[in-house]
Amino acid sequence: MTNHFVDYRNADVILIIGSNTAENHPMGMKWAMKAKEKGAQLIAVDPRVSKSASMCHVHARLRPGTDIAFINGMMNYIIENDLWFKDYVLNYTNASFLIHPDYQCEDGVFSGFTDIDGKLSYDTATWQYQMDGDVIKKDPTLQDPNCVFQILKKHVSRYDIKTVCQITGTSEDTYRKVCEMYASSGKRDKAGCVIYGMGITMHSVGTQNARALCILQLLLGNMGIPGGGVNAQRGEQNVQGSTDMAMLHGNLPGYLGMVYANKHKTLAEYIEKETPTGYWSNKPKFLISQLKAWYGDKATPENDFCYDWLPKHDGKNRSYMSLFNYMDTGEVKGFFVAGQNPSVGGPSTIQANQAMENLEWLVVYDIFEIETAAFWKRPGADPSKIKTEVFLLPAAMSFEKEGSVTNAGRWMQWRYKAVNPPGEAKSDLWMFYNLFNTIRKEYQKGGKFPDPVLNMVWDYDLPGEEEPDIAKVAKEINGYEVATGNVLSGFAKLAADGSTACGNWVLSGYWFEDKDAKVPACKRRINKDPSGMGVFPQYAFSWPANRRIAYNRCSADPAGNPWNPQKPYARWDALAGKWVIPDVPDFKATEPAPNPSDPPIPVPPEKSAVDAYIMSEDGHGRLFAVKGLSDGPLPEHYEPYESPFRNLISQQQNNPMALTFKTGLFSKIAEIGSEKYPCVAITVHLVEHYQSGATTRNCPSLAEISAHMFVNISPSLAQKIGVKNGDDVIVESVRGQITCKAAVNGVCVPLMVNGKETEVISMPYSWGFMGIATGASANDLTPSVGDPNSNIPEYKAFLCNVRKANKS
Ligand SMILES: Nc1nc2c(c(=O)[nH]1)N[C@H]1C(S)=C(S)[C@@H](COP(=O)(O)OP(=O)(O)OC[C@H]3O[C@@H](n4cnc5c(=O)[nH]c(N)nc54)[C@H](O)[C@@H]3O)O[C@H]1N2
Ligand SMILES: Nc1nc2c(c(=O)[nH]1)N[C@H]1C(S)=C(S)[C@@H](COP(=O)(O)OP(=O)(O)OC[C@H]3O[C@@H](n4cnc5c(=O)[nH]c(N)nc54)[C@H](O)[C@@H]3O)O[C@H]1N2
Ligand SMILES: [Mo]
């Protein structure tokens, strides 16, 4: 999220797209409702009438997987009707920058596409800016056909209302209403907020879906302002925290790029190739401080801070779906599962469970005996034929241990332990601390390349206690001065010479003591909001640097006057000659004085406006992404991998860069327009259950509230197949079939897509064969196809058939 939950109340228009905030993030919805009470207009874009959609002024249904057409069409409407925020776009985005004259998007494929022996990729040379030496060429009149604005305008011009509605199945009247209502936020004194969730991300075009929302927000001047932003409703209670700490296959902690064996042989090579200009020129400080945190005294300038010890990525796809594919091919032989339930939660679970049978060993570290731990005795399996050795380790639950959690709004908060874990259950910190200690003991006897294991900083003992000292871990993540051990106040203090150690630069400062609260920043609970805008600067710690709204320089014009004088955020006080802002500036507001004992010197507005998007190499919000995406610089509509339709916008049916498996268990995909599987299916989260249901189906009261797996089907489909609400139906895809209850209540209705009535069905994915309430798993039906950038599976938009279950 660029903004945060409380900030929703500052919005004038809210676009809830692909998110069911009311069920899945009720504390977020609370603030959207506060905005509504103050007169804000709420829009939902969702194939279903979700609980959130039912609370909005306008609800536009669309066919799952067609959001790019929907959003590109909104941009087209905004540009055609001259509703974009010109001063903002001109000053703060790359609209005027000139792109390579050979750039093009021809029939759904961008320039630079290469296919070398079936290995597809884009050479991005033609996506780059035109340069005059070191300076990017620009056309401030925005007339040059190679300028970003003209390229964007041309790109989205194909998405006229009629074409969009043919693709999405949205009624033209409703679509026009959405465009009009949301475009009203493109004025200086109006703020539009985008709230999105898994309906946007879980597609073979998921990242470009989110990109489209960013471009929309830039065009309307809604970024960096209170009540604006692009706000992902993130998952679990700590998915944000887990990605910050690199629970991702392509990152080191703090979103530092992964270190690859073939292209980053030395520290110098990594730094040379991976250090851009702009803010990220600080990257060497972050990486070297990380190496100091991990390898301590052993890391010296002479040995490149033990860079050679850092495990390097081999360049193969190591994402979730690929790992299961490697189990299928036999390359992965052992699997340690901590805090997830892949036998229910991952895609194509029939095939995933089969692939797991190839494992030599499996460790499941969980609070229950979940489906994954019991996969060898799942219905239909023959335990006598499965040789996998399975270990089940009992885990302590969240209330039984302390630690930090980070919410979707980047607020990092400390959670205290309420009770001791039962029996032999252990906290995750205990488990991994002792696991590594045990592995190290083995290496003391010898082993391949023992140095990194033997010398890793791993000293978190708390004398007299069985639990490790979490404060020591917290301090290492925050960062400290090596010579004194003093906790650093923030990442600005990090150095590239080995004098500082820091496990994760984005979080730096969270463990630094707040002078008023007298506790580390993430433990603060000072409930004061001096600006009255919901900022609460001393409540928790908002990374980075306790900043609440990212890119906040953009809340004022280049001269430093707030766009909206009624809701000023960053403001240049000309009389006093300084910046006034209720938040931590996301721009250079001051510079150090030549004499360090003097107060810092304020940076005047025009100078700070030059790189208002400080984290972007060119200092500007990118309408056109010159780098960072593997599937194109602009979002382009492709059909979901399984679709009843041919792509109406181009000959290119699917995202050419999507992650797919051509052979093996995970290669099953229904044909385009399949008559056997005519319904478009989505899967969703539920208020009554949590994810795979492992926790909630083991909780008697929740198991009782929602005991049965179900599928939402339209009244017309129910009539056609001869079932009524509560009857058993079979839902089948090319990968498998399940039996569950039909829910016939108007949540789903058919859509008219390009003249063809198309049924949309929706299923929760929270059931499995273990626990108190058991039921079929929706993931027995889902495909193993993923977005090329994030590798997230296409859980939403796949083909199914529904028929009446024969009672025997
Ligand atoms: N009670 C409860 N709370 C939860 C969770 C839970 O399981 N239970 N899970 C947590 C986690 S980990 C997460 S990630 C979040 C998930 O929370 P959300 O992001 O809200 O997830 P979903 O319910 O999967 O999907 C959101 C909406 O997207 C719509 N949708 C589906 N396909 C499309 C599409 O193609 N386009 C558009 N525009 N919309 C589409 C669905 O109909 C649904 O209403 O919730 C978190 N909170
Ligand atoms: N079809 C379909 N599939 C989906 C989705 C979808 O929308 N549709 N959504 C996806 C999303 S967004 C997510 S996040 C995933 C979630 O998928 P999973 O992460 O696999 O699902 P959970 O049920 O949350 O599994 C968490 C496990 O951790 C255990 N646990 C809880 N607390 C602790 C603890 O403190 N320590 C340890 N060691 N274990 C603990 C729980 O008992 C549970 O078994 O599912 C994904 N799968
Ligand atoms: Mo999630």
Coordinates of C-alpha atoms and ligand atoms in Angstrom, one line a residue, residues 17-21 23-25 45-48 50 62-67 196-200 202-203 233-236 239 682-691 762 765-766 796-797, ligand 1:
I17 CA -11.5 -3.6 -7.5
G18 CA -10.9 -7.3 -7.1
S19 CA -11.1 -7.0 -3.3
N20 CA -13.7 -8.0 -0.8
T21 CA -12.5 -5.7 1.9
E23 CA -15.1 -9.7 4.6
N24 CA -11.4 -10.0 4.4
H25 CA -10.2 -6.7 5.8
V45 CA -15.6 -3.8 -9.7
D46 CA -16.2 -7.5 -9.1
P47 CA -17.8 -10.4 -11.0
R48 CA -19.9 -11.2 -7.9
S50 CA -19.6 -9.5 -2.7
L62 CA -17.1 -8.0 -15.1
R63 CA -15.9 -11.3 -16.5
P64 CA -13.1 -12.6 -14.4
G65 CA -9.6 -11.9 -15.8
T66 CA -10.7 -8.8 -17.9
D67 CA -9.6 -6.0 -15.6
Y196 CA -7.4 -3.8 -4.7
G197 CA -6.9 -7.4 -3.7
M198 CA -6.6 -10.9 -5.0
G199 CA -9.1 -10.4 -7.8
I200 CA -6.4 -8.3 -9.4
M202 CA -4.3 -13.9 -9.1
H203 CA -4.1 -13.9 -12.9
Q233 CA -5.3 -5.3 0.7
R234 CA -2.6 -7.8 1.7
G235 CA -3.0 -11.2 3.1
E236 CA -2.8 -13.2 6.4
V239 CA 1.9 -11.2 4.6
I682 CA -13.3 -18.0 -9.6
T683 CA -12.2 -18.9 -6.1
V684 CA -12.4 -16.6 -3.1
H685 CA -11.8 -16.1 0.6
L686 CA -14.5 -16.1 3.2
V687 CA -15.2 -14.3 6.4
E688 CA -16.0 -17.5 8.3
H689 CA -12.9 -19.4 7.3
Y690 CA -9.2 -18.7 7.1
Q691 CA -7.5 -19.6 3.9
S762 CA -17.6 -18.8 -7.5
Y765 CA -11.2 -22.8 -1.2
S766 CA -11.3 -23.4 2.5
K796 CA -9.4 -16.6 -10.5
A797 CA -10.6 -17.3 -14.1
Ligands
LIG1 N1 -11.8 -14.0 7.2 C1 -10.8 -14.0 6.4 N2 -10.0 -12.9 6.2 C2 -8.9 -13.0 5.3 C3 -8.6 -14.2 4.7 C4 -9.4 -15.4 4.9 O1 -9.2 -16.4 4.3 N3 -10.5 -15.2 5.7 N4 -7.4 -14.3 4.0 C5 -6.4 -13.2 4.1 C6 -5.6 -13.3 2.9 S1 -4.1 -14.2 3.0 C7 -5.8 -12.6 1.8 S2 -4.7 -12.7 0.5 C8 -6.9 -11.6 1.7 C9 -7.7 -11.9 0.5 O2 -8.7 -10.9 0.4 P1 -9.3 -10.5 -1.0 O3 -8.2 -9.8 -1.8 O4 -10.5 -9.7 -0.7 O5 -9.6 -11.9 -1.7 P2 -10.7 -12.8 -2.5 O6 -11.9 -13.0 -1.6 O7 -10.0 -14.0 -2.9 O8 -11.0 -11.9 -3.8 C10 -11.5 -10.6 -3.7 C11 -12.6 -10.3 -4.7 O9 -12.1 -10.4 -6.0 C12 -13.2 -10.8 -6.9 N5 -12.7 -11.3 -8.1 C13 -12.4 -12.5 -8.6 N6 -11.9 -12.5 -9.8 C14 -11.8 -11.2 -10.2 C15 -11.4 -10.5 -11.4 O10 -10.9 -11.1 -12.4 N7 -11.5 -9.2 -11.4 C16 -12.0 -8.5 -10.4 N8 -12.1 -7.1 -10.5 N9 -12.5 -9.1 -9.2 C17 -12.3 -10.4 -9.2 C18 -13.9 -11.8 -6.0 O11 -15.2 -12.0 -6.5 C19 -13.8 -11.3 -4.6 O12 -14.9 -10.6 -4.2 O13 -7.8 -11.7 2.9 C20 -7.1 -11.9 4.1 N10 -8.2 -11.9 5.1

